[in-house]
Amino acid sequence: MELEKMKQYLSDNPNPHLLKDVIGFTFAYSEEEFMENYDTNLKQLISMITDFQSWIKEQSVSTKFISVLGM
């Protein structure tokens, strides 16, 4: 559910300067690099979330627990 909320938020064309609080860029340069190609990176992030949701749904058919490390 949280991923869907995040995806919806990102799809609603958020203010780029407020993303730091939502995404939580780990490194200082990560935010700068994201902003350099904001539109492309935003679309790719939404796509990644969608792909991840699909993967989780597929895995949940045969698996009770899913552990995701290193995200």
Short mmCIF file of N, CA and C in Angstrom, two decimals:
data_model
loop_
_atom_site.label_atom_id
_atom_site.label_comp_id
_atom_site.label_asym_id
_atom_site.label_seq_id
_atom_site.Cartn_x
_atom_site.Cartn_y
_atom_site.Cartn_z
N MET A 1 0.81 -1.19 0.00
CA MET A 1 0.00 0.00 0.00
C MET A 1 0.86 1.27 0.00
N GLU A 2 1.96 1.24 0.73
CA GLU A 2 2.84 2.40 0.79
C GLU A 2 3.46 2.69 -0.58
N LEU A 3 3.81 1.63 -1.30
CA LEU A 3 4.37 1.83 -2.62
C LEU A 3 3.36 2.50 -3.55
N GLU A 4 2.12 2.09 -3.45
CA GLU A 4 1.07 2.68 -4.28
C GLU A 4 0.87 4.16 -3.94
N LYS A 5 0.93 4.48 -2.66
CA LYS A 5 0.81 5.89 -2.25
C LYS A 5 1.97 6.71 -2.80
N MET A 6 3.17 6.14 -2.72
CA MET A 6 4.35 6.82 -3.23
C MET A 6 4.23 7.02 -4.74
N LYS A 7 3.81 6.00 -5.44
CA LYS A 7 3.67 6.08 -6.88
C LYS A 7 2.63 7.14 -7.26
N GLN A 8 1.53 7.18 -6.54
CA GLN A 8 0.49 8.17 -6.81
C GLN A 8 1.01 9.58 -6.55
N TYR A 9 1.72 9.75 -5.47
CA TYR A 9 2.31 11.05 -5.14
C TYR A 9 3.24 11.51 -6.26
N LEU A 10 4.10 10.61 -6.71
CA LEU A 10 5.05 10.95 -7.77
C LEU A 10 4.34 11.22 -9.10
N SER A 11 3.25 10.55 -9.34
CA SER A 11 2.48 10.74 -10.58
C SER A 11 1.73 12.07 -10.61
N ASP A 12 1.53 12.66 -9.46
CA ASP A 12 0.79 13.92 -9.36
C ASP A 12 1.68 15.14 -9.56
N ASN A 13 2.84 14.95 -10.21
CA ASN A 13 3.75 16.04 -10.52
C ASN A 13 4.12 16.87 -9.29
N PRO A 14 4.80 16.24 -8.33
CA PRO A 14 5.13 16.94 -7.08
C PRO A 14 6.18 18.04 -7.29
N ASN A 15 6.22 18.93 -6.34
CA ASN A 15 7.24 19.98 -6.33
C ASN A 15 8.61 19.30 -6.15
N PRO A 16 9.52 19.49 -7.10
CA PRO A 16 10.82 18.83 -7.01
C PRO A 16 11.58 19.13 -5.72
N HIS A 17 11.38 20.31 -5.19
CA HIS A 17 12.13 20.70 -3.99
C HIS A 17 11.60 20.03 -2.71
N LEU A 18 10.44 19.40 -2.80
CA LEU A 18 9.88 18.70 -1.64
C LEU A 18 10.18 17.20 -1.66
N LEU A 19 10.79 16.72 -2.73
CA LEU A 19 11.05 15.28 -2.85
C LEU A 19 12.05 14.76 -1.83
N LYS A 20 12.94 15.60 -1.40
CA LYS A 20 13.97 15.17 -0.44
C LYS A 20 13.32 14.54 0.79
N ASP A 21 12.25 15.14 1.26
CA ASP A 21 11.57 14.63 2.46
C ASP A 21 10.82 13.34 2.18
N VAL A 22 10.41 13.13 0.93
CA VAL A 22 9.62 11.96 0.57
C VAL A 22 10.51 10.79 0.16
N ILE A 23 11.48 11.06 -0.68
CA ILE A 23 12.34 9.99 -1.20
C ILE A 23 13.46 9.65 -0.22
N GLY A 24 14.01 10.65 0.41
CA GLY A 24 15.10 10.40 1.35
C GLY A 24 16.39 10.05 0.64
N PHE A 25 16.91 10.96 -0.14
CA PHE A 25 18.17 10.73 -0.85
C PHE A 25 19.27 10.41 0.17
N THR A 26 19.93 9.31 -0.04
CA THR A 26 20.95 8.85 0.91
C THR A 26 22.21 9.70 0.85
N PHE A 27 22.60 10.07 -0.35
CA PHE A 27 23.84 10.84 -0.54
C PHE A 27 23.49 12.23 -1.07
N ALA A 28 24.30 13.21 -0.73
CA ALA A 28 24.05 14.59 -1.16
C ALA A 28 24.01 14.69 -2.68
N TYR A 29 24.92 14.00 -3.35
CA TYR A 29 24.96 14.09 -4.81
C TYR A 29 23.79 13.35 -5.48
N SER A 30 23.14 12.44 -4.78
CA SER A 30 22.01 11.71 -5.35
C SER A 30 20.87 12.66 -5.72
N GLU A 31 20.59 13.58 -4.83
CA GLU A 31 19.52 14.54 -5.09
C GLU A 31 19.89 15.43 -6.28
N GLU A 32 21.13 15.89 -6.33
CA GLU A 32 21.58 16.74 -7.43
C GLU A 32 21.45 16.00 -8.77
N GLU A 33 21.88 14.75 -8.79
CA GLU A 33 21.82 13.98 -10.02
C GLU A 33 20.37 13.70 -10.43
N PHE A 34 19.53 13.44 -9.46
CA PHE A 34 18.11 13.21 -9.75
C PHE A 34 17.49 14.46 -10.37
N MET A 35 17.82 15.61 -9.83
CA MET A 35 17.23 16.87 -10.31
C MET A 35 17.75 17.28 -11.68
N GLU A 36 18.95 16.83 -12.04
CA GLU A 36 19.51 17.18 -13.35
C GLU A 36 18.63 16.67 -14.50
N ASN A 37 18.03 15.51 -14.31
CA ASN A 37 17.13 14.92 -15.30
C ASN A 37 15.82 14.57 -14.62
N TYR A 38 15.24 15.57 -14.00
CA TYR A 38 14.08 15.36 -13.14
C TYR A 38 12.96 14.58 -13.82
N ASP A 39 12.50 15.02 -14.97
CA ASP A 39 11.36 14.38 -15.63
C ASP A 39 11.64 12.92 -15.96
N THR A 40 12.81 12.67 -16.53
CA THR A 40 13.19 11.30 -16.88
C THR A 40 13.32 10.43 -15.64
N ASN A 41 13.99 10.95 -14.63
CA ASN A 41 14.19 10.17 -13.40
C ASN A 41 12.88 9.91 -12.67
N LEU A 42 11.98 10.87 -12.69
CA LEU A 42 10.69 10.69 -12.06
C LEU A 42 9.91 9.56 -12.75
N LYS A 43 9.90 9.57 -14.07
CA LYS A 43 9.22 8.51 -14.84
C LYS A 43 9.86 7.15 -14.56
N GLN A 44 11.18 7.12 -14.51
CA GLN A 44 11.88 5.86 -14.24
C GLN A 44 11.60 5.35 -12.83
N LEU A 45 11.51 6.25 -11.87
CA LEU A 45 11.20 5.85 -10.50
C LEU A 45 9.79 5.27 -10.40
N ILE A 46 8.84 5.90 -11.07
CA ILE A 46 7.47 5.38 -11.09
C ILE A 46 7.44 4.01 -11.75
N SER A 47 8.18 3.86 -12.83
CA SER A 47 8.25 2.58 -13.53
C SER A 47 8.89 1.50 -12.64
N MET A 48 9.94 1.87 -11.92
CA MET A 48 10.60 0.92 -11.02
C MET A 48 9.64 0.46 -9.92
N ILE A 49 8.88 1.38 -9.38
CA ILE A 49 7.91 1.02 -8.34
C ILE A 49 6.86 0.07 -8.90
N THR A 50 6.38 0.36 -10.10
CA THR A 50 5.39 -0.51 -10.76
C THR A 50 5.95 -1.90 -10.97
N ASP A 51 7.18 -1.98 -11.47
CA ASP A 51 7.83 -3.28 -11.68
C ASP A 51 8.01 -4.02 -10.36
N PHE A 52 8.39 -3.31 -9.33
CA PHE A 52 8.59 -3.92 -8.02
C PHE A 52 7.27 -4.45 -7.47
N GLN A 53 6.20 -3.68 -7.64
CA GLN A 53 4.88 -4.14 -7.20
C GLN A 53 4.47 -5.42 -7.94
N SER A 54 4.74 -5.47 -9.23
CA SER A 54 4.41 -6.66 -10.02
C SER A 54 5.21 -7.86 -9.54
N TRP A 55 6.49 -7.64 -9.26
CA TRP A 55 7.34 -8.72 -8.78
C TRP A 55 6.84 -9.23 -7.43
N ILE A 56 6.48 -8.33 -6.54
CA ILE A 56 5.96 -8.73 -5.23
C ILE A 56 4.69 -9.56 -5.40
N LYS A 57 3.80 -9.11 -6.28
CA LYS A 57 2.55 -9.83 -6.51
C LYS A 57 2.82 -11.23 -7.05
N GLU A 58 3.74 -11.36 -7.99
CA GLU A 58 4.10 -12.67 -8.54
C GLU A 58 4.69 -13.58 -7.46
N GLN A 59 5.57 -13.03 -6.64
CA GLN A 59 6.23 -13.82 -5.61
C GLN A 59 5.27 -14.25 -4.52
N SER A 60 4.29 -13.43 -4.25
CA SER A 60 3.36 -13.72 -3.16
C SER A 60 2.47 -14.93 -3.44
N VAL A 61 2.40 -15.34 -4.70
CA VAL A 61 1.62 -16.52 -5.06
C VAL A 61 2.26 -17.79 -4.49
N SER A 62 3.57 -17.83 -4.49
CA SER A 62 4.27 -19.04 -4.06
C SER A 62 5.10 -18.87 -2.79
N THR A 63 5.10 -17.70 -2.22
CA THR A 63 5.96 -17.41 -1.08
C THR A 63 5.18 -16.69 0.01
N LYS A 64 5.38 -17.14 1.25
CA LYS A 64 4.70 -16.47 2.37
C LYS A 64 5.39 -15.18 2.77
N PHE A 65 6.73 -15.19 2.72
CA PHE A 65 7.50 -14.04 3.17
C PHE A 65 8.44 -13.59 2.07
N ILE A 66 8.59 -12.30 1.95
CA ILE A 66 9.53 -11.72 0.98
C ILE A 66 10.45 -10.79 1.75
N SER A 67 11.72 -11.05 1.65
CA SER A 67 12.71 -10.18 2.29
C SER A 67 13.43 -9.41 1.19
N VAL A 68 13.50 -8.12 1.36
CA VAL A 68 14.19 -7.27 0.39
C VAL A 68 15.35 -6.61 1.13
N LEU A 69 16.55 -6.91 0.69
CA LEU A 69 17.74 -6.38 1.34
C LEU A 69 18.41 -5.35 0.44
N GLY A 70 18.97 -4.34 1.01
CA GLY A 70 19.78 -3.39 0.27
C GLY A 70 19.03 -2.36 -0.52
N MET A 71 17.84 -2.02 -0.09
CA MET A 71 17.11 -0.97 -0.82
C MET A 71 17.26 0.33 -0.10
#
